[in-house]
XYZ file of C-alpha atoms in Angstrom:
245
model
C 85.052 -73.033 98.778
C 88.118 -71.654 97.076
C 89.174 -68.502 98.154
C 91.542 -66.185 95.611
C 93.821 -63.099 96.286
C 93.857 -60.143 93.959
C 97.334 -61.518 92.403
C 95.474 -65.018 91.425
C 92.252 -63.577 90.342
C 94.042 -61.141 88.060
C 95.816 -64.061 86.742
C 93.081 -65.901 86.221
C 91.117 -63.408 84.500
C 94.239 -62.228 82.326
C 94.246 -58.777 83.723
C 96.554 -57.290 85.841
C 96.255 -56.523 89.594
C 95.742 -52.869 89.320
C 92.253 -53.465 86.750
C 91.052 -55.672 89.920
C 91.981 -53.004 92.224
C 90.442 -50.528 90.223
C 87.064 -52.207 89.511
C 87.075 -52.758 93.805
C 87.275 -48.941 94.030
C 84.853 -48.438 91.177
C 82.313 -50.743 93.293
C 81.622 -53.283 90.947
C 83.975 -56.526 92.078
C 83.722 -55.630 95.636
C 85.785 -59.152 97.134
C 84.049 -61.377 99.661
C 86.261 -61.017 102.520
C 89.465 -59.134 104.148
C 92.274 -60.719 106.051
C 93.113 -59.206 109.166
C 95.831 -57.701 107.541
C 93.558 -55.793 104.851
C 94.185 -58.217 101.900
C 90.975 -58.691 99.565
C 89.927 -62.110 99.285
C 87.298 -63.504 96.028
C 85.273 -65.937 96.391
C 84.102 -68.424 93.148
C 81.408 -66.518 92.568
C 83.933 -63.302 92.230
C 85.469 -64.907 89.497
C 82.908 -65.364 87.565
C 81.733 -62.062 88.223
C 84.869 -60.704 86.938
C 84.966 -63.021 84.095
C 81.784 -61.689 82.660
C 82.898 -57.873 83.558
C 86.019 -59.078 81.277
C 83.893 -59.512 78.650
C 81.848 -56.806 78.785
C 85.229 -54.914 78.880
C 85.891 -56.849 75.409
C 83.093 -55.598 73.783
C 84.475 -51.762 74.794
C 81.558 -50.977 77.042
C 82.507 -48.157 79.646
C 82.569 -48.631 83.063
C 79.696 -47.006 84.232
C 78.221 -48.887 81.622
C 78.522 -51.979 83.166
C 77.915 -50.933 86.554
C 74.590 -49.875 85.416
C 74.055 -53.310 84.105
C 75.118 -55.443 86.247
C 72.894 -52.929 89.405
C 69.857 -53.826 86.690
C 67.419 -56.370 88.587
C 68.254 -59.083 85.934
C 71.088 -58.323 84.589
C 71.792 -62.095 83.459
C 69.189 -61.266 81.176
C 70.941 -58.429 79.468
C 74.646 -60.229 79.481
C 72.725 -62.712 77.738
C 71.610 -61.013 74.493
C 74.962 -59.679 74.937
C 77.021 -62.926 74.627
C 74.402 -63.819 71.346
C 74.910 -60.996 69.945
C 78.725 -61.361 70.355
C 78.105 -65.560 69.019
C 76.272 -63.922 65.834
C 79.241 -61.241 64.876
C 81.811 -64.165 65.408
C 80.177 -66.497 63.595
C 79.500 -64.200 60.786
C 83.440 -63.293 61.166
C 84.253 -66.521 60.839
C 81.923 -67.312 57.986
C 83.798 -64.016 56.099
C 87.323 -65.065 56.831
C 85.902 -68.793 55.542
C 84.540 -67.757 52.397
C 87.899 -65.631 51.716
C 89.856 -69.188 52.466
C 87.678 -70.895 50.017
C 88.716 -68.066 47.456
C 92.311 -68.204 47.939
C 92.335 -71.998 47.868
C 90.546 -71.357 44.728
C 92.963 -69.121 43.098
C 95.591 -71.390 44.068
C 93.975 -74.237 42.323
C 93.426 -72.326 39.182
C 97.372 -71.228 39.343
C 98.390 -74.722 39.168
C 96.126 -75.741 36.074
C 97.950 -72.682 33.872
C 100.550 -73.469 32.619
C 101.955 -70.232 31.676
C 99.594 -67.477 33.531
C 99.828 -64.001 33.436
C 97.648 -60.851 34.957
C 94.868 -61.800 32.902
C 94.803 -65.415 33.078
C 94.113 -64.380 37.653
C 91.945 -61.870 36.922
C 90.111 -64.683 34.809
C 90.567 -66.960 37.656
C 89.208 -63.777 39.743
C 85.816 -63.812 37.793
C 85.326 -67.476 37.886
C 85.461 -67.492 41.656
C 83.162 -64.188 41.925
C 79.487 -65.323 43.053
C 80.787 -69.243 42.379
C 77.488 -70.469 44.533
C 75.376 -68.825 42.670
C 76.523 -69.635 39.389
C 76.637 -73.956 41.189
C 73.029 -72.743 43.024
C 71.842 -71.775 39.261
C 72.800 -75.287 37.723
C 71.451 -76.870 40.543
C 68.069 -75.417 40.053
C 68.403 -76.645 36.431
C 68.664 -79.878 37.738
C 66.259 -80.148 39.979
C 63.224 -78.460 38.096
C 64.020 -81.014 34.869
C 63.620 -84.085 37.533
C 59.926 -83.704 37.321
C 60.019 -83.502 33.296
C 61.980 -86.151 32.986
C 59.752 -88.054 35.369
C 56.925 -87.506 33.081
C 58.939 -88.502 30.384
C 59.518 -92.089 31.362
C 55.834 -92.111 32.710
C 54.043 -91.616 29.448
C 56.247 -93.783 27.902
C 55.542 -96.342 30.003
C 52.219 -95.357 29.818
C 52.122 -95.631 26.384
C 53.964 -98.858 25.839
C 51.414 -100.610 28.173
C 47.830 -98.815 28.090
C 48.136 -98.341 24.645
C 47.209 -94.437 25.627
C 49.220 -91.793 23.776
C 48.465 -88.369 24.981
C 50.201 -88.592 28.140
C 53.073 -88.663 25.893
C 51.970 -85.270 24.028
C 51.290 -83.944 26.818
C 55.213 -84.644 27.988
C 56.406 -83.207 25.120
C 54.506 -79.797 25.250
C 55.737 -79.367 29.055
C 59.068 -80.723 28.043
C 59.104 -77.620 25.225
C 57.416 -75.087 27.506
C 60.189 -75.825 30.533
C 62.789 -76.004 27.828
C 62.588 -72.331 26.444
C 61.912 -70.927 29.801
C 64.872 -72.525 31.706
C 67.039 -71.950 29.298
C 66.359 -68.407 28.471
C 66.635 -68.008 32.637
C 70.235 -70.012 32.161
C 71.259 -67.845 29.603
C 70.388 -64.805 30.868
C 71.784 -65.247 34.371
C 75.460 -66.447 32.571
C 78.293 -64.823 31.023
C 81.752 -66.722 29.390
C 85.199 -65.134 29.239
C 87.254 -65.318 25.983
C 90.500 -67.039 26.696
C 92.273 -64.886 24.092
C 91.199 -61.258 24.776
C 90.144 -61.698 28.286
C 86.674 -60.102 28.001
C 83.625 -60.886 29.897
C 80.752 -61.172 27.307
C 77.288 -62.495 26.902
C 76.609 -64.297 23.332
C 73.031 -64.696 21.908
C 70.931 -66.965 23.135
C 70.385 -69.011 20.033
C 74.414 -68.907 19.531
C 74.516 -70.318 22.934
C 71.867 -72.944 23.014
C 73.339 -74.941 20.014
C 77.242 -74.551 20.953
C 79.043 -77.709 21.685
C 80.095 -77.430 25.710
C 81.510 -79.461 28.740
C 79.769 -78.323 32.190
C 81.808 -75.175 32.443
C 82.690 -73.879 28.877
C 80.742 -73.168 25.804
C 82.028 -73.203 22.546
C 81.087 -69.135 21.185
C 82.285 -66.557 19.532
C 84.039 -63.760 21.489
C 81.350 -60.632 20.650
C 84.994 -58.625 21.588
C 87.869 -60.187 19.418
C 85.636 -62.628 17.304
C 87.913 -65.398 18.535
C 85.834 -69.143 18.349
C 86.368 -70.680 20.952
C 85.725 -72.520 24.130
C 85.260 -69.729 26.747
C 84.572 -70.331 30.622
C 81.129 -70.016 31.691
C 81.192 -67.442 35.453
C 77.946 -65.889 37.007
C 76.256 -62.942 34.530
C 77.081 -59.733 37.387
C 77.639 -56.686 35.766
C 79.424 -55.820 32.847
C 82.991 -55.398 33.109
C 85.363 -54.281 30.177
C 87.799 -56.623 31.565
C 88.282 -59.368 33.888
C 89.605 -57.767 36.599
């Protein structure tokens, strides 16, 4: 079995001698052995001892803190919801400093597509990213809830075409009205479009809406601000903001 001196443990561990020194006078990385000449000697299972009383260290628990711990009659038990609990906060961290990656890339991209871009064309580009899965989460939903419509659809068609039997069809097209108005009163109210001349964040009528000639992401509408016409970008209806910030 190896055997380690206070110089390679500290190594090892990325500490220096005197925190392994210390810890032996504080009682709680006692090492396995002495030489005859009064050198400490640690054993494999010292290392990993001090490994874990590293980490313990890392998450800024005191001393006497861990010696309480690790005197506890399972204290694997504890250091165990301790490393999850560290796992959770880094994956969260990571999952933050992700998402903020995903928003500069983002910007970036939206630099390069203006050609001339100012302080108000990025703080468009700002609102457009803001809440950009729930504005994809919201047209997925769309989506998905007119699958079983349109399923119906072709169904009483079909049904129609061979059976001879009509009403299936009727009955499509008074679920096909009732899903229409509610989905897209929910679209409409959950959406708001910035005006490419005057920059503002606004929310047209519904009916104005609903008709307007549009690609996926714009709509063509009149700015309620400026009264431009126009295609504005559609971005996720948050709270109302003078400008796009």
């Amino acid at each position: 079995m190896s055997k380690y001196t206070t110089g390679e443990l500290a190594k090892l561990c990325g500490v220096t001698v005197r925190t392994v020194q210390y810890y032996d006078t504080r009682g709680i990385l006692i090492p396995s052995e002495l030489t005859e000449g009064g050198r400490r000697l640690y054993s494999e299972d010292d290392l990993k001892l001090m490994k874990i009383i590293c980490f313990l260290r890392d998450l800024d628990l005191p001393i006497d803190a861990i010696s309480q711990i690790l005197k506890e009659e399972h204290p694997e038990k504890v250091i165990s919801l301790l490393i999850e609990q560290q796992e959770n906060a880094l994956e969260e961290d990571i999952s933050e400093k992700k998402e903020k990656l995903d928003k500069l890339h983002d910007l970036k991209s939206g630099l390069k597509k203006q050609e001339i871009f100012s302080l108000e064309s990025i703080g468009d580009i700002a609102v457009i990213m803001k809440d950009k899965k729930k504005l994809k989460k919201l047209r997925m939903t769309m989506i998905l809830t007119g699958i079983p419509v349109t399923t119906l659809q072709w169904f009483s068609i079909i049904f129609w075409i061979i059976k001879g039997i009509w009403w299936p069809f009727v009955l499509w097209v008074i679920v096909a009205t009732v899903w229409g108005i509610t989905v897209s009163k929910y679209y409409f109210n959950s959406v708001k479009y910035i005006c490419p001349e005057c920059h503002e964040v606004f929310k047209p009528a519904i009916k104005e809406a609903f008709f307007a000639n549009h690609t996926p992401t714009t709509r063509k509408l009149t700015c309620t601000s400026c009264g431009h016409k126009g295609f504005c970008v559609e971005v996720w209806g948050g709270k109302d903001k003078s400008k796009a910030e």
